[in-house]
Each structure stands twice: as C-alpha cells, then as structure tokens.
Amino acid sequence: MNDLTASSFAPLSDQQHGEAIARPSLSYWQDAWNRLRANKRALVSLYIIIGLMLFTVFGPVVWPIDPAIQDIDQISQPPGTDRTAILVSDYEPWFGTPGLPGTGLRLAERATSQAVRLQWDALDGANGHRLYRNLFPIGPELSYGIPMAEFLNNDTLYFEDRLDLQPGRFYYVVVALDERGLTTDRYQFISVDIDRVTTLAEALERGLIDESDSVQIGDAIALALHPLGTDYLGRDLLARLMAGARVSLFIGIGAPFLFVLFGVVYGSAAGFMGGRVDQLMMRFADFVVALPFLLFMILFKIAFGIGPGESGVFPMLVALVVLLWPSTARLVRGQILQIREQGYIRASQLLGAGTPYLIMRHMIPNTLGVILVTVTFAIPSAIFTEAFLSFIGMGVAPPTPSWGSMSNEGIKTMLTTPHELFFPALFISVTVLAFNLLGDGLRDALDARMRNVE
Amino acid sequence: MWLYILKRALQGIITVWFIATATFFAMHNVPGDPLTNDRAMTETTRANLESKYGLDQPITTQYLIFLRNLSRGDFGISFVQENREVNDIIREHFPVSAILGVLAVVFAAIGGVLFGALTALYRNRLPDYLIMFLVILGISVPSFVVAALGQLSLVSLNTLMGFTVLPVAGWGTVMHMLVPALVLGLSTMAYLTRLMRSSMLEVTSSDYVRTAKSKGVPPTRIFTRHQLRNAILPVVTVLGPAIAAITTGGFVVELVFAIPGLGRYFVEAVQQLDYTVIMGTTVFYGAFLVFMVILVDVVYGFIDPRVRLDL
Amino acid sequence: MTAGKENVDSGIPLLTVENLQVEFDTYGGTVQAVRGVSFSVDQRQTLAIVGESGCGKSVTVQSIMGLIPTPPGRITAGSARLRGHETLGRSTVGGKQIRGAEIGMIFQDPMTSLNPTMTIGDQIAEPLQVHRGYSASDAFTEAIRLIELCKIPEAAKRARQYPFEFSGGMLQRAMIAMVLSCKPSVLIADEPTTALDVTIQAQILDLMQELQKETGMAIILITHDLGVVARMADEVAVMYAGKVVEYGSADDVFYHSAHPYTVGLKEAMPMNDPARQHVLKPIDGSPPDLFAPPAGCGYCPRCPYAMQICSERQPQGHNLHGHHFASCWLHHAKSGRKPETIFFKDAR
Ligand SMILES: Nc1ncnc2c1ncn2[C@@H]1O[C@H](COP(=O)(O)OP(=O)(O)O)[C@@H](O)[C@H]1O
Ligand code: SF4
Ligand SMILES: [Mg+2]
C-alpha cells in the first residue's frame, strides 16, 4: 500500500471513463455467423454441402463419362481400379475331355468368363444328374442354387456353362437323380474362380484395342475404368451418381425454395389483409395441411402423368410445392401479426412508408432467420420424399437417374453386389445428415433467445 | 368435453370431404379416359363401371355419384380385378397394416420416451453421445435402406445360427412382425427421442423442478413425479403426425418384407393405375389419419389439466 | 421493524456465509458470477440482498441450497454454515435435510415455479411426505390447513386445483404455504414480489412478516426494490458484479450510505418519502463482463467518483463504525475525499 501516491487518487479523466463504458456490439447476423462458426458440426456440414454442390456441378467436367453408356464387360462390378481381361482365342465347342485326370466334379480347363467346362464321375447309384450353379456355398437349407442342366442317364458326365458369367467365385453342385428323376441326397460340389477373358474380335469391337496394337493371346487388356463400379446394366456408378445428384438436389433444394417463396407471399398477403380474407385464406391452408402428404404426392404424380421421354422431375416439384406451402404461410402470417402488434409498422406508416418498403424494412429481417431455418430443414425432407417416391416406382422415370431410383435398383441385388445400393444410399444419408445438422446449427445460431446465454 | 369432441369430429368430417374432393379431381385430371386405356378389361367390368359411375355423364354428376357412394361407405369396384370391391380389399388388407402400424407406434413411443429420457439424464456423457449418434443416423438414413438392412441382418442371423431364427419375409406369426415393425418404427423413434430429449432438458432446467429440488424432494421422485409427465406432453402432441408417418412408411416396409398389407396393395394399384382402388384407399387413409389426429388430441386433453379443464 | 440482534442459543449466528465464490463454465468462457461474498443472518432477522439483475444474488443463495447446476456451475471457495455446521456440498446438517426442512426457498415467478400438471395441494403436501413421513392423505389434509394459514379462501377446493387456475398472488401464497410446511429455520425469498402487482406485493410481504413473527425464522430477502428493503430489512447487503460492496444495518446503509453504487441505487429508485423527493437518476452503462473481471473496481466505469487507482486495483473492505462495511477506495486513508462529504450532505 505504500506505493500509493496522491496521483493514484486523482479523478479519472472523461476519456478514460468513456473507454471503460463502451463495449463492442455485434450485429444480429454477424453474431449468428460467429455462433455458427463455433459449432463444429454445423460447419463441417456446410463444407459437405458445398462439396456436394461442387461434385454435382463440376463432377461431370472431371469425369465426363456418359451415365447411360453400358459396359457389358463389366456388369455389377464392385468399385476397383485397372481391371484387365486376358485375350483368348475364339470360342470353340467342347463335348467333354475323355480321360481327364482327377475324380469327382472337376474343371476340364481354366474357368473363364467365356465358358466354364465341368466334368464329373457318375455318383453312387445315380440314374442321372442335375447340375446347379450358385453364388453362395450350400447353406443350412441345402439350397443348391439355379438348376443349369439335367441328364436323365449316366451317358453325359460333362457340362459347359456359358450363361451370363461374371468374374468372381461361383459354386457348382452336381446332384444324383433316382430312377424317377427325383433328386437324392447324394451330391458333390466345387467352387470355381472365373477369370475375365475377351477375344480379339470382341476387344476390337468394344474399342479396348485398335487395329494397330500388337497383342497376342494371353496378353492382359485394360478395361474401362469405373472407380465406384458399375450397376446391373454396366453403367458407370460415379457418372450416374453425379447425374442423380443433379436430379435429387434440384428437387431437394428447388422445391423448398419454391414452396417457401409461395408460403411467404401467401402468408404475408393474409397477414396484411387481415380480417375475413385472412380467416378464409388460413382456413384453406388448414385443409391443405390435412391432406395426407405422401398419398397426395403419389396422386398428383399420377394426375400429371409422365409422357414418353419425360423424366417426371417437374411434376414432382409442382406436387411438393402444392402440398408443402401452408406451414411457411402460417409461420410468416404469425410473424407479421406479431410484428404488427408490436407497432413497428404503425410507427413507420405514420412516416408515410409504402407497404413494399415496410415488408423490406421490417418483415424480412425479422422473419428471414426463421425462414432460412425452415428451408434448411425442408431440404432433407424433400430429398427423402424424392427417394421414397422413386423407390416405390412413382418418382423419376428411368433412365434418368436419381439417388432414389438408383437405390431402388440397387436393393434388388443387395445380397450379391451391395455397392449398387450402398453408394446412392450413402449419398442420400450424408446429404440429409448435413442439411439436418446445418439446420440445427442455424436454428441455434439465429435463436435470439439464446443470444446472451451460453 | 363432449362438445369439444363433437366439434372436432365435425371438423374431421369436413376435412375428409376436402380430401375426397381433392382426390376425385386429381384422379379426373389423369390423362386419358380410364376405360379406353389399353388395359385388358372385360365387358362385364366395363358395363358395371359405366353404369355405376355414370362415366358418360358430366363431371359434376360423376362427382355427386362419387360423394353419394362415399357417404354410404362404398368405395366402388376395382378396375383391374374383376368384380372385386374396394371395401373387400380394404377389409382384407388393412388389418395387417394396422397391426404392423400399432406395433411400430408402440415401439417408437416407448423407445423414444425411454431413450430420450436416458440421453437427457446422461447429458453430454457417453450414453447421450451414443444414442444421439444413432438417432441422427436413424433420421438421415432413408426408410427403404433401413428396411433393406433389417432384412440383410435377418439373412445373416439365420445363416449364422444355421436355422431360421426369424423369417426374412412374409406374414402370419408374431415372428414375422417383430423386425418389420421395428424397422418401421425406427425413424419415428429417432424423431421422438430427439423431441423427448429436448423436452426433458427443458423440464430439467425449469423453475418448477428447481422448486422441487429446493423442497428436498429426492431425485428419483422428482423424475417420476415432476419431470416425466411434463416432458411427455410434447411427445404426445406429435403422436398424430407420427402415426401418419408410420402409416405411409408402411408402404416401403410392406414392399421390402413382402407383407400383404394395404400399403403394398396401394402401391401395386398405383403401378397398375387401378383408379377406384387408388381413390378408395386414399380417402380411407385420409379419413383414418384425420381421426387418429383427433383421437390423439382428445387423449392429450385427458393428460394435460390445462387443456382438460379448458374443454 | 425492531433490529433484535440477539444471538439466542450459542452466540454464533444462525447462518453464516464466508468468502463464497462461484463460477460457471460457458461456451464464451468462465463466468465468475460470485466473487467472495460474506454475510450472516440470525433468527427473527431479515437480511436484504439488493443489486441490479445479473450481479449474482440468485447464484449466492442457490449455492447455499445446493441448487447450482453442476456442471456448468462450480463453487470454488468459501463456506456456508448453519448453526456452525457446513452446508456447502452437503444435503443434511445434524440429521436434518437442508433443503426443504432447514432452509426453504420461494422464487421470483410463481407462475413457472409450480409444476403445471400437479395439484396445488399435492405440491404443498410433498415436503411433508418427504421430510416428515406423512401419508399422502394426512399430508393433503395438512396442506389444506397451510393454505388456510396463508389466507387463501376456499382452501379445500383450492387444494385440488392446478397452478394455471390461480392468480400470481395466490400462487405466491401457495409457495409460501409449501415452504412453511416443514417449519424451516431460514426462508430465502428470491425477488418474491417482483412479478406481482403493487397491492399484492404488500400483502405478500405482510404475510411473510407475520409468519416470521410466529415461527421465528430468519429471512433472506432478495430484491432490487429499495422500498421493499426499507419496509422489511434489519440488515442490508448491497451486491455489485458478484461482490458485496456495502453491508450493514438497514439504517446505516440507507442513511449513511458509504458506497457510490448504493448512492446511485437510491437516486435511481422512487421513494415513498415525500420529504425526500428527488429527480430519478438512472445509473448509466451496464455492469462489467464477468467473463474477464476488471483489474480494479467493477463499478469504476460508471462511478462518478472514480479515481486513477480505481481502474487499477481492487478496493479493500473498510469497516466503518459497528459492522457497517464498504468496499471503496474513497475510504482509503490516503484518499483526499471523504464519502460523508460528497454523498448526501443533508444526511447527517
Ligand atoms: N446456469 C448458468 N450458466 C451460466 N451462467 C450463469 C448461470 N446462472 C447464472 N449465471 C451467471 O451468473 C450471473 C449472476 O446471475 P444471478 O445470480 O441469477 O443474477 P441475479 O442477481 O439477477 O439473481 C449472471 O450474470 C449469469 O451470467
Ligand atoms: S472504488 Fe472507486 S470506482 Fe469503485 S466505487 Fe469506489 S470510488 Fe467508485
Ligand atoms: Mg435472480
């Protein structure tokens, strides 16, 4: 205390005083933006959404593959890079190899996507055999797979499979038949790994090589690249996801913007006019709300009809707008009534401001936050609706891809080639997740009640 | 109270009329005449339909006929299946959907309240993070993917065990119902969990819970006597829309699990453009949903004293 | 208003709070809501805590009750002793529950402070069931008696009603009935009348005084209405930015105010005393940000008497006469100005 001097007790100057009183104050939007930036989940979601937009818009530039082109060498291929096919000589018929070494069900030569040549010895007490092919080993239910051939005597003990062969592992089962041609419980099975091959003629035809290339039997020929694999028609999944993103995001973002816009116009009209008109308008909105949403989406889709060559994107957009506007209209009307009551408007009306000006000056800033949050939450539900409708076959018409229709196709081959379902489903889920989290973040950031807490 | 119920019921009937009207005009906007479609239709069906709906008469007459039939509870005859009444179709397939739906709503409500309360109690701790992660997943993954995953896990389970623990598809026993109902209720459960969590948190930081604490009421009693009931109220108010979501979500689950419910039948009718079935089921579903919402509101009135005494 | 300052049994005050410090962790940082608060209160006495909202009054009393939500809250130092026994971090003293049984509390907003889905009677009966082991029906009967005691007409009917059927004043009476059910030795009232009409305010305050006379309980009354202080208080603690800046008997604090903030408060309050009519002068500015408490006196930016030292160092506490205490550099020996000479020259 001894260091205290008389000057310590001199009055504080006005300027020092002023500095001490002033505090930085942030505008509403700056404040909200700071809040949003502090929310890691929302920020990451925002980046994901920006990434998705880039993927949709610039993806086709980087990966200019036609999503409709079929690559019949690679059907339902999982993701992978640099696949090759071995060049083989042209196909020649085969009728068993006499004196083939080994016993039981066995391969006569290397199994290729051209042909799988199987030979076996007659099973004990068999009066004939039936041959099955399967993608799975024999399960607990003794499911052998698809019957491929049946021989009602023991003369033919070989079989050549040329049906729809894909590189990968197949399981073949030969089952002994009794004298009446019924299956017995005696069987043998073999697992076969099939290599992808191609002939010179095929390779030329598909443009994998050209005349000038010097290639020999046994050479490996590179096939077209499909980073995310192909679908059941051999179409490039990445290209289709990009094309599908255009449809899904167009509907997902376009519809909410349109119905919110319509809702804002309708709601502010009702709010401003007030009285009878307001009552009537809002009663109508109540009825529209009561319509069961998905059923009427379906109904409207039918009512619009899809002509040949149309994708059905536009009818879906219209149906979404027709059914979803009332919630925004209610919200905006409520806000406007509230603002009117608070007397902002009356004060400015006294100063002679016109109605459009009033809307610009007072409504928009006061309501924009809520509307922004509404749009953000409406996007995932619109994307879901598109996916749902496409899934039950009422959405976007093939061949136009959308994430929903791709999932619908993928689900049929879910057990054998899960990637065809996985990627579109992943894109839907990540997009919906990102918009949901961003919506949460925005709501928290814009919620004025929370401004001084936390 | 009774007056209130009566008023709501009247409102409900007007709403159903609106739904029916919208359905009628939407369907009449369909391009082409339903009877001159290239669809194979026998002479008997055609004759039946023409006389019954006055299809050669102006649209207002047709509308009046439609309304008259509707008021008698007659939804008409299928266009595709000869001489099959839509009422029969509904009577046959709706109970299946209803059982599935009720089971799903029960799963969703119990699960939502339970998990929501749990996350709020363990706020910002491991159970909260874990459940909320699953909830976010449940909200973000489309229903058909959940259904596919459900089926996939059933297949794996059966393969793993070496026998059929639970059937992968079909209908008939309780065993057939469990997984589809769970799958169907899942996204609603996720939604209710979120709602219950925020409602619980709000109640937990409410003034009256603070009052209860200041009275020295032990935590378990605060939870049961003060928090639970108040926190459940908002959950009850959204049960109506939740039932609607589950009903339409049933379409997908019924398709994927091959369940012979009305939803699957509706989707098939849509794909075959079976007009009367589409109109009939739409109006039926619409009426069902409207009255479920009213029912939920009335039940809410019994739970919340503020509303109960107001009615 | 007889300031009966008699230590009845043991010579120690009924409730003593010393150097209480409370923090909250928030996204914006740590808020030091209470920064070393001390006071004491005795049987049959009323202590008023006054100060602007946000200065830490509620946090102080809620700490004593163990009502601070933890996290985000944290009591970092200090003690609160009831009859010499520590209460912080404990739920019982001498085998008796602190909350509800030893200390009762009523809150500012009676509308939200009662459970909306439970009848008033049940809520009043609840402490009896919890602390006294009453059966549900006995507790309810007793609740009706308590409602009568708090002058609510038609008690039996009222007990079966829900909070939304009550007016604000009636609800606050019900709150008081609830708190009194277990005869606490201390009643904490956190702005009990702020939300009520003026006429109702007076009735509630009368009721509290009457009940204090009957039961001999101590009352800690939080308010920012100096009129209420003048009417009720024996002792006054003036809080600012998480600290007690002036403390003393009601007469001392009112008529010999020793802190610029107290003076500012008085000038900002309408007084019912016609002899002292004056122009209302609100205090400019707002309290300091408790995220980063100032190095010097928290009141410095708003204080008309601020000196160089005030912005640099925390003022020390100065005992004036008796137990009157103020924390302001003006009282320092080296300060050239004496408060008595600048505040209310008419006072003495
Ligand atoms: N739960 C909480 N979380 C964060 N900060 C809090 C919390 N409760 C109180 N505070 C902080 O403590 C300070 C004092 O609050 P309080 O005691 O309620 O003031 P009052 O004097 O008006 O009763 C406030 O400024 C607030 O920032
Ligand atoms: S210490 Fe200085 S700034 Fe603080 S109240 Fe006293 S005179 Fe004013
Ligand atoms: Mg307070």
PDB file of C-alpha atoms in Angstrom, chain A residues 14-122:
ATOM      1  CA  ASP A  14     -13.603  11.697 -19.020  1.00  0.00           C
ATOM      2  CA  GLN A  15     -11.845   9.937 -21.867  1.00  0.00           C
ATOM      3  CA  GLN A  16     -10.657   7.063 -19.677  1.00  0.00           C
ATOM      4  CA  HIS A  17     -14.139   6.858 -18.346  1.00  0.00           C
ATOM      5  CA  GLY A  18     -15.653   6.650 -21.809  1.00  0.00           C
ATOM      6  CA  GLU A  19     -13.353   3.851 -22.877  1.00  0.00           C
ATOM      7  CA  ALA A  20     -14.289   1.867 -19.877  1.00  0.00           C
ATOM      8  CA  ILE A  21     -18.008   2.169 -20.606  1.00  0.00           C
ATOM      9  CA  ALA A  22     -18.008   1.382 -24.340  1.00  0.00           C
ATOM     10  CA  ARG A  23     -18.445  -2.280 -25.220  1.00  0.00           C
ATOM     11  CA  PRO A  24     -18.228  -3.864 -28.634  1.00  0.00           C
ATOM     12  CA  SER A  25     -21.634  -4.698 -30.066  1.00  0.00           C
ATOM     13  CA  LEU A  26     -22.199  -7.112 -32.925  1.00  0.00           C
ATOM     14  CA  SER A  27     -24.972  -7.047 -35.465  1.00  0.00           C
ATOM     15  CA  TYR A  28     -27.531  -9.822 -35.418  1.00  0.00           C
ATOM     16  CA  TRP A  29     -26.133 -11.573 -38.497  1.00  0.00           C
ATOM     17  CA  GLN A  30     -22.510 -11.192 -37.525  1.00  0.00           C
ATOM     18  CA  ASP A  31     -23.361 -12.599 -34.159  1.00  0.00           C
ATOM     19  CA  ALA A  32     -25.241 -15.502 -35.744  1.00  0.00           C
ATOM     20  CA  TRP A  33     -22.386 -16.206 -38.118  1.00  0.00           C
ATOM     21  CA  ASN A  34     -19.866 -16.272 -35.274  1.00  0.00           C
ATOM     22  CA  ARG A  35     -22.105 -18.654 -33.398  1.00  0.00           C
ATOM     23  CA  LEU A  36     -22.459 -20.910 -36.413  1.00  0.00           C
ATOM     24  CA  ARG A  37     -18.727 -20.947 -36.948  1.00  0.00           C
ATOM     25  CA  ALA A  38     -18.208 -22.023 -33.376  1.00  0.00           C
ATOM     26  CA  ASN A  39     -20.478 -25.012 -33.991  1.00  0.00           C
ATOM     27  CA  LYS A  40     -18.148 -27.615 -35.472  1.00  0.00           C
ATOM     28  CA  ARG A  41     -20.846 -29.988 -36.600  1.00  0.00           C
ATOM     29  CA  ALA A  42     -22.705 -27.289 -38.495  1.00  0.00           C
ATOM     30  CA  LEU A  43     -19.505 -26.028 -40.061  1.00  0.00           C
ATOM     31  CA  VAL A  44     -18.455 -29.484 -41.253  1.00  0.00           C
ATOM     32  CA  SER A  45     -21.977 -29.946 -42.638  1.00  0.00           C
ATOM     33  CA  LEU A  46     -21.691 -26.674 -44.505  1.00  0.00           C
ATOM     34  CA  TYR A  47     -18.421 -27.846 -46.075  1.00  0.00           C
ATOM     35  CA  ILE A  48     -20.004 -31.165 -47.016  1.00  0.00           C
ATOM     36  CA  ILE A  49     -22.883 -29.345 -48.697  1.00  0.00           C
ATOM     37  CA  ILE A  50     -20.512 -27.077 -50.614  1.00  0.00           C
ATOM     38  CA  GLY A  51     -18.567 -30.196 -51.613  1.00  0.00           C
ATOM     39  CA  LEU A  52     -21.769 -31.823 -52.854  1.00  0.00           C
ATOM     40  CA  MET A  53     -22.600 -28.785 -54.965  1.00  0.00           C
ATOM     41  CA  LEU A  54     -19.125 -28.858 -56.491  1.00  0.00           C
ATOM     42  CA  PHE A  55     -19.494 -32.597 -57.084  1.00  0.00           C
ATOM     43  CA  THR A  56     -22.777 -32.004 -58.867  1.00  0.00           C
ATOM     44  CA  VAL A  57     -21.716 -29.049 -60.961  1.00  0.00           C
ATOM     45  CA  PHE A  58     -18.056 -29.767 -61.722  1.00  0.00           C
ATOM     46  CA  GLY A  59     -18.043 -33.539 -61.293  1.00  0.00           C
ATOM     47  CA  PRO A  60     -19.136 -34.199 -64.903  1.00  0.00           C
ATOM     48  CA  VAL A  61     -16.302 -31.960 -66.102  1.00  0.00           C
ATOM     49  CA  VAL A  62     -13.714 -34.012 -64.254  1.00  0.00           C
ATOM     50  CA  TRP A  63     -15.401 -37.343 -65.013  1.00  0.00           C
ATOM     51  CA  PRO A  64     -17.047 -36.856 -68.400  1.00  0.00           C
ATOM     52  CA  ILE A  65     -18.455 -40.358 -68.741  1.00  0.00           C
ATOM     53  CA  ASP A  66     -21.972 -40.727 -70.146  1.00  0.00           C
ATOM     54  CA  PRO A  67     -24.128 -42.155 -67.334  1.00  0.00           C
ATOM     55  CA  ALA A  68     -26.250 -44.030 -69.849  1.00  0.00           C
ATOM     56  CA  ILE A  69     -23.422 -45.945 -71.609  1.00  0.00           C
ATOM     57  CA  GLN A  70     -23.442 -49.650 -70.825  1.00  0.00           C
ATOM     58  CA  ASP A  71     -20.170 -51.507 -70.388  1.00  0.00           C
ATOM     59  CA  ILE A  72     -21.200 -55.111 -70.937  1.00  0.00           C
ATOM     60  CA  ASP A  73     -17.758 -56.389 -69.976  1.00  0.00           C
ATOM     61  CA  GLN A  74     -18.269 -55.066 -66.510  1.00  0.00           C
ATOM     62  CA  ILE A  75     -21.746 -55.622 -65.169  1.00  0.00           C
ATOM     63  CA  SER A  76     -22.427 -55.089 -61.459  1.00  0.00           C
ATOM     64  CA  GLN A  77     -18.725 -54.704 -60.819  1.00  0.00           C
ATOM     65  CA  PRO A  78     -17.746 -53.511 -57.350  1.00  0.00           C
ATOM     66  CA  PRO A  79     -15.523 -50.447 -57.012  1.00  0.00           C
ATOM     67  CA  GLY A  80     -11.976 -51.025 -58.141  1.00  0.00           C
ATOM     68  CA  THR A  81      -9.335 -49.796 -60.489  1.00  0.00           C
ATOM     69  CA  ASP A  82      -7.439 -51.127 -63.520  1.00  0.00           C
ATOM     70  CA  ARG A  83      -9.341 -54.294 -64.329  1.00  0.00           C
ATOM     71  CA  THR A  84      -7.994 -56.360 -67.167  1.00  0.00           C
ATOM     72  CA  ALA A  85      -9.207 -59.140 -69.396  1.00  0.00           C
ATOM     73  CA  ILE A  86      -6.955 -61.851 -70.790  1.00  0.00           C
ATOM     74  CA  LEU A  87      -7.016 -62.177 -74.548  1.00  0.00           C
ATOM     75  CA  VAL A  88      -8.080 -65.695 -75.597  1.00  0.00           C
ATOM     76  CA  SER A  89      -8.683 -67.344 -78.917  1.00  0.00           C
ATOM     77  CA  ASP A  90     -12.189 -67.550 -80.324  1.00  0.00           C
ATOM     78  CA  TYR A  91     -14.673 -69.912 -78.765  1.00  0.00           C
ATOM     79  CA  GLU A  92     -14.776 -73.485 -79.963  1.00  0.00           C
ATOM     80  CA  PRO A  93     -17.414 -76.039 -78.980  1.00  0.00           C
ATOM     81  CA  TRP A  94     -16.496 -78.686 -76.405  1.00  0.00           C
ATOM     82  CA  PHE A  95     -18.020 -82.129 -75.740  1.00  0.00           C
ATOM     83  CA  GLY A  96     -16.103 -83.405 -72.764  1.00  0.00           C
ATOM     84  CA  THR A  97     -12.473 -84.347 -72.450  1.00  0.00           C
ATOM     85  CA  PRO A  98     -12.033 -88.127 -72.445  1.00  0.00           C
ATOM     86  CA  GLY A  99      -9.507 -89.376 -69.903  1.00  0.00           C
ATOM     87  CA  LEU A 100      -9.478 -86.124 -67.931  1.00  0.00           C
ATOM     88  CA  PRO A 101      -7.292 -86.752 -64.838  1.00  0.00           C
ATOM     89  CA  GLY A 102      -8.764 -86.480 -61.321  1.00  0.00           C
ATOM     90  CA  THR A 103     -12.044 -87.662 -59.795  1.00  0.00           C
ATOM     91  CA  GLY A 104     -15.367 -86.159 -58.802  1.00  0.00           C
ATOM     92  CA  LEU A 105     -16.757 -82.850 -60.020  1.00  0.00           C
ATOM     93  CA  ARG A 106     -13.803 -81.010 -61.631  1.00  0.00           C
ATOM     94  CA  LEU A 107     -12.839 -78.404 -64.182  1.00  0.00           C
ATOM     95  CA  ALA A 108     -11.707 -79.588 -67.594  1.00  0.00           C
ATOM     96  CA  GLU A 109      -9.770 -76.383 -68.157  1.00  0.00           C
ATOM     97  CA  ARG A 110      -9.334 -72.943 -66.627  1.00  0.00           C
ATOM     98  CA  ALA A 111     -12.689 -71.317 -65.911  1.00  0.00           C
ATOM     99  CA  THR A 112     -13.141 -68.068 -67.836  1.00  0.00           C
ATOM    100  CA  SER A 113     -15.938 -65.648 -68.473  1.00  0.00           C
ATOM    101  CA  GLN A 114     -16.148 -67.284 -71.902  1.00  0.00           C
ATOM    102  CA  ALA A 115     -17.001 -70.757 -70.605  1.00  0.00           C
ATOM    103  CA  VAL A 116     -16.836 -72.958 -67.512  1.00  0.00           C
ATOM    104  CA  ARG A 117     -16.234 -76.580 -68.532  1.00  0.00           C
ATOM    105  CA  LEU A 118     -17.122 -79.119 -65.867  1.00  0.00           C
ATOM    106  CA  GLN A 119     -16.778 -82.863 -65.886  1.00  0.00           C
ATOM    107  CA  TRP A 120     -17.620 -85.451 -63.200  1.00  0.00           C
ATOM    108  CA  ASP A 121     -17.838 -89.173 -62.480  1.00  0.00           C
ATOM    109  CA  ALA A 122     -21.205 -90.815 -62.066  1.00  0.00           C
TER     110      ALA A 122
END
